[in-house]
Amino acid sequence: MEKCQQSEAACPHVLVLPLPIQGHVNSMFKLAELLALSGFKVTFLNSEHNHERLVKYTNITAHFARYPGFEFKTIPDGLPDDHPRTGEWFLEMFDAMEMKTKSSLIEMLLNISPPVDCIIGDGFLGFALDAANELGIPIIYFRTSSACCFWVYYSIPDMIQAGELPTREMDRLITTVPGMETFLRCRDLPSFCRASNMTDADSKIQLIVKETRKTPQAHSLILNTFEDLDGPILSHIRTKCPHIYAIGPIHAQLNTRLREKYGESYDHFSNSLWELDRSCISWLDKQPKQCVIYVSFGSVTTTSREQLTELWYGLVNSKKRFLWVIRPNSVTGKDGRGGDVPVELLEATRERGYIVGWAPQEEVLNHPAVGGFLTHSGWNSTLESVVAGVPMICWPYFADQQVNSRFVSEAWKIGLDMKDVCDRKVVEMMVNDLMVNRKEEFVKPAAKMAKLANESVSVGGSSYCNLDRLIEDIRLMSL
Ligand SMILES: O=c1ccn([C@@H]2O[C@H](COP(=O)(O)OP(=O)(O)O[C@H]3OC[C@@H](O)[C@H](O)[C@H]3O)[C@@H](O)[C@H]2O)c(=O)[nH]1
């Protein structure tokens, strides 16, 4: 990666603006560090709420101090400090940010020194595009969730026009999303498209379609994927957004570039908004190879007590070892916890399970003891599992996750889709299918896709070259 040799002042200045939720902040931080590694001056706009947590739970200040010109600034996310920020809260935040954050962003851009040459904005934050256009600053969109879901969101007006929305028969095939006609069913559409949600879905769908259809107005689009995984979908997206940088899997790309710069011994920035519990790594160290199923549903998903109990019985009855992340405040019900857990579950968990509030997930997925991943199919988790070669059982919660889980099982064939089911018998069966009975069926394609993923971010790989192209194009914007 060619480093900016000019004086700091002459190096391009990029402002990075994520939607302030974990899944989006994760990949935005990795991109910001990649730009800093190439000598760019980077200003990272954190929400006040997130910055406070990152300072509390991570080495954010020390880690980014190594990059001259890397600066953090904070903006309000528009929500009251005591807002729970769990479940489908981020839609509320959209409106709040639209109202409150745009003005602070414009003010910041007018007064910042040196001036910003390029903005990298979350593809859901249309107000950043408006601000950039008002000030004549080029803006590149970064959609941090999946390319396949971006294309489904983009096709929603066509589905409505064709009378395919609202959805009724959940297993009917959708015909108006090019490239998915043979396998995308109504139930695989983002949760907002479900008839059961149609009352308040209109506003959600309108908001998502409005933001998505704005994308061609941006200079270009960054996607966290790679050609070997999403080639066909990327070709469809290029018909609407010709300038795409597919630079993913971004966490693996960053590892490559950090290794190039610092050799094997480089430290990671965990960017966790929750306190990490690393004791699960020492527990994994004591487990046999590929014998543990890792269970985690990301930073937004909530489960009811009934669902928690069904999942727990399924895991216990599978007789497999399990490492389970139960995030604080992620269980709905009067006490926010699972209530009284049956003794047999506690005993079995003591015997072959381990539960934490937040885990170093990338490390867990690359641990030799882990042989499977029961996931909510958030895009970062999906890509982390792809790079680690770990087959998945998908239990999507909302947004892009319904689409992602269909691609995992039908397009990439590296896992099972447990969509819309939460039954201990099904959990038990699927865990045993993934870890034993049908293991070979998934391990081989998962290993092959992991190899392709790692090749794409190695020297000469498609994502490696796309990142170099992105960096060169931003440099040209600063001239
Ligand atoms: O214990 C944990 C659990 C999760 N994580 C990390 O948190 C991140 C979670 O991001 P995901 O994208 O998987 O899921 P989230 O639900 O948090 O993200 C959100 O934004 C991205 C979208 O694709 C998701 O659908 C949306 O929900 C991952 O990078 C994962 O490694 C931990 O570090 N520790």
XYZ file of C-alpha atoms and ligand atoms in Angstrom:
513
model
C 0.000 0.000 0.000
C 1.608 3.230 -1.141
C 1.884 5.582 1.893
C 1.201 9.323 1.556
C 4.758 10.696 1.430
C 3.638 14.344 1.469
C 3.561 16.410 4.672
C 0.612 15.596 6.910
C -1.145 18.787 5.847
C -0.913 17.741 2.174
C -2.208 14.214 2.743
C -5.869 13.660 1.932
C -8.253 14.388 4.813
C -11.159 11.940 5.077
C -14.126 12.309 7.423
C -15.744 8.977 8.387
C -19.368 9.010 9.584
C -20.936 5.688 10.697
C -24.506 4.989 11.726
C -23.782 4.690 15.471
C -24.672 1.031 16.030
C -22.106 -1.736 16.699
C -22.438 -3.578 13.414
C -21.939 -0.402 11.370
C -19.278 1.119 13.636
C -17.223 -2.104 13.384
C -16.561 -2.058 9.673
C -16.307 1.753 9.577
C -13.499 1.629 12.162
C -11.683 -0.970 10.108
C -11.932 1.175 6.988
C -10.770 4.259 8.921
C -7.709 2.350 10.142
C -6.959 1.154 6.582
C -6.993 4.782 5.370
C -4.788 5.855 8.289
C -2.361 3.052 7.416
C -1.968 4.647 3.995
C -1.029 7.918 5.652
C -4.366 9.741 5.239
C -5.545 12.228 7.833
C -8.738 10.689 9.253
C -11.455 12.341 11.349
C -13.807 9.713 12.812
C -17.216 10.977 13.890
C -18.451 8.973 16.824
C -21.754 9.501 18.597
C -21.160 10.905 22.099
C -22.854 7.791 23.542
C -20.607 5.345 21.663
C -17.391 7.298 22.225
C -17.921 7.211 25.965
C -18.385 3.411 25.874
C -15.373 2.881 23.567
C -13.136 4.908 25.880
C -14.499 2.837 28.824
C -14.224 -0.642 27.286
C -11.387 -0.425 24.714
C -7.881 0.996 24.094
C -9.303 3.389 21.499
C -7.146 6.411 22.383
C -3.866 4.481 22.686
C -4.551 2.401 19.595
C -5.216 5.285 17.207
C -2.518 7.515 18.701
C -0.054 5.664 16.473
C -1.618 7.274 13.373
C -0.604 10.948 13.120
C -3.577 12.936 11.982
C -6.165 10.430 13.292
C -8.729 12.388 15.261
C -12.021 11.637 16.951
C -14.888 14.094 17.054
C -18.284 13.421 18.582
C -21.800 14.313 17.534
C -25.154 13.675 19.221
C -27.162 10.677 17.966
C -30.260 12.652 18.837
C -31.500 10.219 21.532
C -31.709 10.872 25.291
C -28.714 9.485 27.241
C -30.859 6.983 29.146
C -32.402 5.561 25.936
C -31.998 1.701 26.091
C -30.587 1.510 22.507
C -31.612 -2.138 22.043
C -34.068 -3.938 19.679
C -35.289 -1.901 16.681
C -34.228 1.380 18.306
C -32.094 2.618 15.400
C -35.076 3.586 13.305
C -35.970 6.132 15.972
C -32.412 7.357 15.760
C -32.720 8.007 12.033
C -35.325 10.679 12.557
C -33.460 12.126 15.522
C -30.181 12.301 13.594
C -31.891 13.754 10.538
C -33.170 16.584 12.729
C -30.276 17.177 15.079
C -27.065 15.839 13.565
C -27.131 17.406 10.089
C -26.658 20.964 11.359
C -23.762 19.949 13.641
C -22.167 18.103 10.744
C -22.344 21.144 8.439
C -20.959 23.396 11.144
C -18.105 20.966 11.738
C -17.295 20.702 8.024
C -17.244 24.508 7.687
C -14.788 24.959 10.583
C -12.592 21.878 10.401
C -8.903 22.355 9.508
C -7.420 21.211 7.218
C -10.579 21.104 5.071
C -12.111 17.674 4.377
C -11.341 16.300 0.896
C -13.781 13.403 1.042
C -16.556 12.121 3.308
C -17.195 8.409 3.790
C -20.760 8.244 5.012
C -22.961 5.365 6.131
C -25.316 4.585 3.252
C -28.278 4.953 5.589
C -27.462 8.569 6.479
C -28.879 10.533 3.552
C -28.500 13.834 5.451
C -24.720 13.470 5.051
C -25.158 13.374 1.273
C -27.254 16.546 1.418
C -24.648 18.252 3.625
C -21.814 17.177 1.344
C -23.636 18.423 -1.750
C -24.405 21.743 -0.041
C -20.683 22.196 0.694
C -19.393 20.673 -2.562
C -17.454 17.876 -0.830
C -17.352 14.460 -2.559
C -19.050 11.732 -0.510
C -18.539 7.987 -0.840
C -21.269 5.776 0.607
C -20.362 2.715 2.680
C -23.214 0.202 3.094
C -21.957 -1.963 5.959
C -24.586 -4.668 5.658
C -24.734 -7.200 2.862
C -24.678 -6.517 -0.890
C -27.520 -9.014 -1.378
C -29.724 -7.093 1.062
C -28.748 -3.751 -0.507
C -30.012 -5.104 -3.835
C -33.269 -6.358 -2.214
C -33.840 -2.945 -0.598
C -33.129 -1.311 -3.966
C -35.723 -3.581 -5.634
C -38.561 -2.945 -3.132
C -40.354 -0.350 -5.344
C -40.365 -2.940 -8.179
C -41.825 -5.557 -5.806
C -44.566 -3.138 -4.727
C -45.292 -2.239 -8.364
C -45.542 -5.940 -9.244
C -47.932 -6.474 -6.327
C -45.433 -8.755 -4.579
C -45.558 -6.593 -1.451
C -47.150 -6.799 1.083
C -46.215 -10.463 1.410
C -48.861 -13.068 2.317
C -47.793 -16.599 1.422
C -44.379 -16.714 3.102
C -42.987 -19.516 0.878
C -43.983 -17.931 -2.438
C -40.963 -16.983 -4.610
C -40.287 -13.285 -5.219
C -39.723 -12.668 -8.964
C -38.720 -8.986 -9.049
C -35.215 -9.075 -7.547
C -32.825 -9.784 -10.453
C -30.390 -12.559 -9.594
C -32.570 -14.063 -6.842
C -35.640 -15.207 -8.773
C -34.990 -18.911 -8.177
C -34.559 -18.946 -4.396
C -35.705 -15.727 -2.669
C -39.034 -16.348 -0.892
C -41.325 -13.867 0.816
C -40.025 -15.032 4.196
C -36.448 -14.239 3.083
C -37.258 -10.564 2.588
C -36.081 -8.107 5.279
C -38.368 -8.309 8.307
C -39.859 -4.869 7.576
C -41.527 -6.326 4.457
C -43.673 -8.786 6.419
C -47.410 -8.200 6.244
C -47.556 -8.649 10.006
C -45.392 -5.554 10.302
C -47.106 -3.633 7.520
C -48.815 -1.184 9.826
C -45.677 0.639 10.943
C -43.574 -0.934 8.214
C -44.642 1.660 5.659
C -42.553 4.334 7.332
C -39.633 1.938 7.802
C -39.799 0.699 4.198
C -40.205 4.206 2.821
C -37.221 5.373 4.859
C -35.038 2.452 3.762
C -36.076 2.753 0.114
C -35.535 6.526 0.173
C -32.034 6.148 1.609
C -31.139 3.229 -0.672
C -32.370 4.864 -3.871
C -30.214 7.916 -3.017
C -27.045 5.820 -3.388
C -26.422 6.591 -7.111
C -26.170 10.276 -6.144
C -23.022 9.563 -4.116
C -19.590 9.602 -5.819
C -19.349 5.834 -5.395
C -20.263 2.892 -3.127
C -18.115 0.782 -0.809
C -19.365 -2.716 -0.005
C -17.965 -5.102 2.589
C -17.856 -8.175 0.341
C -15.730 -9.845 -2.325
C -16.194 -10.880 -5.956
C -16.032 -14.668 -5.333
C -18.881 -14.411 -2.804
C -21.170 -11.806 -4.401
C -19.974 -11.437 -8.029
C -23.431 -11.943 -9.632
C -25.175 -9.549 -7.208
C -22.435 -6.930 -7.642
C -23.004 -7.012 -11.413
C -26.685 -6.252 -10.846
C -25.915 -3.417 -8.419
C -23.478 -1.901 -10.941
C -26.398 -1.359 -13.313
C -27.573 1.323 -10.847
C -24.355 2.244 -9.030
C -21.511 1.868 -11.553
C -18.679 2.837 -9.173
C -18.340 0.116 -6.535
C -15.396 -0.767 -4.319
C -15.889 -4.324 -3.037
C -13.073 -4.351 -0.432
C -14.277 -7.087 1.948
C -14.085 -9.037 4.109
C -12.860 -5.810 5.675
C -11.684 -7.320 8.975
C -9.496 -9.761 6.986
C -8.272 -6.937 4.705
C -7.180 -4.979 7.788
C -5.374 -8.017 9.206
C -3.475 -8.373 5.911
C -2.444 -4.716 5.836
C -1.491 -4.632 9.538
C 0.602 -7.768 9.016
C 2.310 -6.099 6.026
C 3.154 -3.085 8.183
C 3.866 -4.556 11.599
C 4.603 -8.239 10.898
C 2.760 -10.911 12.918
C 2.801 -9.036 16.231
C 0.282 -6.274 15.763
C -2.423 -5.461 18.258
C -6.068 -5.222 17.404
C -8.559 -2.541 18.216
C -11.610 -4.383 19.587
C -14.138 -1.524 18.982
C -16.529 -3.263 21.405
C -19.367 -1.223 22.910
C -19.657 -3.894 25.639
C -17.114 -5.097 28.157
C -15.185 -8.024 26.696
C -15.071 -11.267 28.723
C -11.904 -13.055 27.597
C -12.343 -15.928 30.092
C -14.173 -17.791 27.317
C -10.857 -18.130 25.436
C -9.263 -20.047 28.325
C -12.404 -22.228 28.454
C -12.108 -22.900 24.699
C -8.428 -23.791 25.145
C -9.584 -26.767 27.262
C -12.046 -28.090 24.658
C -11.345 -30.709 21.952
C -10.948 -29.618 18.317
C -14.102 -28.466 16.472
C -16.402 -29.668 19.284
C -17.915 -26.389 20.384
C -20.912 -24.615 18.848
C -20.567 -20.832 19.323
C -23.874 -18.998 19.841
C -24.189 -15.209 19.459
C -26.877 -12.881 18.116
C -24.952 -9.612 17.712
C -25.522 -6.176 19.261
C -29.184 -5.506 18.514
C -31.136 -8.789 18.702
C -33.376 -9.390 21.693
C -34.939 -12.728 22.672
C -37.967 -13.456 24.822
C -37.600 -15.719 27.856
C -39.531 -18.409 26.025
C -37.146 -18.255 23.063
C -34.130 -18.273 25.396
C -35.433 -21.415 27.113
C -36.130 -23.215 23.810
C -32.630 -22.390 22.536
C -31.088 -23.473 25.831
C -32.903 -26.843 25.890
C -31.975 -27.393 22.241
C -28.293 -26.782 22.949
C -28.308 -28.951 26.081
C -30.255 -31.802 24.445
C -27.813 -31.790 21.507
C -25.179 -32.961 24.004
C -22.682 -30.640 22.253
C -20.390 -28.211 24.030
C -21.492 -24.592 23.579
C -20.139 -21.092 24.139
C -23.062 -18.683 24.334
C -23.082 -14.866 24.342
C -26.102 -13.503 26.200
C -25.645 -9.723 25.905
C -26.774 -7.608 28.894
C -30.415 -6.483 28.481
C -30.927 -8.722 25.450
C -33.639 -10.896 27.039
C -37.054 -9.280 27.117
C -39.289 -10.050 30.066
C -39.930 -8.373 33.379
C -36.465 -8.942 34.843
C -34.505 -8.660 31.613
C -32.927 -12.017 32.372
C -34.131 -15.507 31.648
C -36.041 -15.597 34.926
C -35.633 -18.854 36.893
C -33.537 -21.219 34.771
C -34.464 -24.922 35.219
C -31.824 -26.739 37.294
C -31.163 -29.335 34.574
C -30.133 -26.542 32.196
C -27.765 -25.031 34.764
C -26.209 -28.419 35.533
C -25.725 -29.304 31.876
C -24.265 -25.857 31.224
C -21.813 -26.316 34.092
C -20.819 -29.613 32.451
C -20.401 -28.592 28.800
C -21.377 -24.969 28.321
C -19.974 -21.495 28.953
C -21.934 -18.215 28.929
C -20.518 -14.662 28.673
C -21.969 -11.150 28.186
C -19.703 -10.245 25.248
C -16.914 -12.259 23.605
C -13.890 -11.460 21.387
C -15.878 -12.919 18.494
C -13.252 -12.827 15.702
C -10.845 -14.702 17.976
C -13.538 -17.186 19.072
C -14.478 -18.032 15.470
C -10.814 -18.680 14.636
C -10.298 -20.883 17.703
C -9.616 -24.573 16.800
C -12.234 -25.754 19.330
C -15.080 -24.013 17.446
C -16.808 -26.193 14.858
C -20.070 -24.321 14.274
C -21.793 -20.940 14.756
C -25.455 -20.401 15.689
C -25.828 -16.795 14.520
C -28.441 -14.108 13.844
C -26.807 -13.607 10.405
C -25.718 -10.031 11.015
C -23.385 -9.211 8.120
C -20.194 -8.774 10.147
C -20.800 -12.077 11.974
C -21.538 -13.832 8.675
C -18.316 -12.586 7.055
C -16.264 -13.377 10.168
C -17.583 -16.951 10.011
C -16.904 -17.164 6.249
C -13.252 -16.066 6.731
C -12.814 -18.543 9.609
C -14.374 -21.355 7.538
C -16.978 -22.081 10.271
C -20.366 -23.419 9.036
C -23.459 -21.661 10.409
C -26.971 -22.240 11.698
C -28.846 -19.014 10.929
C -31.572 -17.624 13.161
C -32.230 -14.154 11.688
C -33.910 -11.433 13.807
C -34.523 -8.474 11.452
C -33.344 -6.164 8.651
C -30.807 -7.759 6.279
C -30.492 -10.916 8.358
C -33.414 -12.715 6.680
C -31.767 -12.247 3.277
C -28.289 -13.159 4.574
C -29.459 -16.464 6.068
C -31.063 -17.480 2.741
C -27.807 -16.838 0.912
C -25.831 -18.812 3.512
C -28.024 -21.889 3.027
C -29.102 -21.634 -0.664
C -26.486 -19.602 -2.547
C -23.245 -20.379 -0.664
C -24.378 -23.697 0.953
C -22.231 -23.113 4.070
C -24.975 -23.564 6.653
C -28.564 -24.228 7.678
C -31.392 -21.696 7.834
C -33.510 -21.935 11.015
C -35.543 -18.875 10.083
C -38.879 -18.332 11.864
C -38.454 -21.406 14.074
C -37.491 -21.473 17.746
C -38.150 -25.046 18.876
C -35.796 -27.079 21.124
C -36.219 -30.178 18.885
C -35.225 -28.248 15.752
C -32.266 -26.596 17.521
C -31.061 -29.998 18.753
C -31.437 -31.569 15.303
C -29.717 -28.726 13.461
C -26.803 -28.565 15.919
C -26.205 -32.283 15.452
C -26.594 -32.037 11.687
C -24.054 -29.209 11.511
C -21.571 -30.645 13.995
C -21.865 -34.391 13.189
C -24.498 -35.928 10.904
C -24.073 -33.565 7.884
C -20.721 -32.037 8.890
C -18.855 -32.896 5.655
C -21.640 -31.359 3.588
C -20.876 -27.933 5.116
C -17.213 -28.073 6.142
C -15.924 -28.526 2.587
C -17.753 -25.549 0.974
C -16.989 -23.448 4.080
C -13.267 -24.228 3.781
C -13.338 -23.423 0.061
C -15.107 -20.089 0.618
C -12.672 -19.230 3.446
C -9.750 -19.812 1.069
C -11.345 -17.543 -1.573
C -12.058 -14.880 1.054
C -8.460 -14.835 2.260
C -7.126 -14.824 -1.303
C -9.323 -11.822 -2.171
C -7.597 -9.705 0.519
C -4.081 -10.923 -0.280
C -1.700 -9.104 -2.641
C -3.248 -9.163 -6.128
C -6.644 -10.304 -4.770
C -9.808 -8.540 -6.026
C -10.564 -6.784 -2.713
C -6.893 -5.954 -2.159
C -6.734 -4.213 -5.562
C -10.108 -2.517 -5.029
C -8.849 -0.969 -1.787
C -5.721 0.333 -3.540
C -8.001 1.808 -6.214
C -10.195 3.457 -3.558
C -7.138 4.988 -1.869
C -5.791 6.297 -5.185
C -9.204 7.782 -6.093
C -9.467 9.584 -2.746
C -5.915 10.893 -3.213
C -6.971 12.350 -6.600
C -9.907 14.101 -4.881
C -7.427 15.972 -2.660
C -5.318 17.335 -5.511
O -19.968 -11.210 21.817
C -19.826 -10.585 20.777
C -20.845 -10.493 19.796
C -20.598 -9.766 18.638
N -19.375 -9.156 18.469
C -19.096 -8.378 17.247
O -20.140 -7.474 17.005
C -20.378 -7.360 15.597
C -21.857 -7.608 15.340
O -22.154 -7.154 14.055
P -23.188 -7.945 13.128
O -23.192 -7.283 11.827
O -22.915 -9.378 13.150
O -24.591 -7.771 13.833
P -25.375 -6.559 14.508
O -26.726 -7.060 14.695
O -24.671 -6.069 15.683
O -25.287 -5.464 13.339
C -26.197 -4.676 12.701
O -25.459 -4.043 11.643
C -25.022 -4.843 10.579
C -26.157 -5.568 9.972
O -25.694 -6.486 9.026
C -26.882 -6.302 11.052
O -27.982 -6.961 10.465
C -27.377 -5.318 12.061
O -28.149 -5.882 13.014
C -19.483 -8.382 14.902
O -18.372 -7.741 14.307
C -19.007 -9.283 16.044
O -17.688 -9.778 15.898
C -18.364 -9.249 19.406
O -17.272 -8.710 19.228
N -18.635 -9.960 20.543
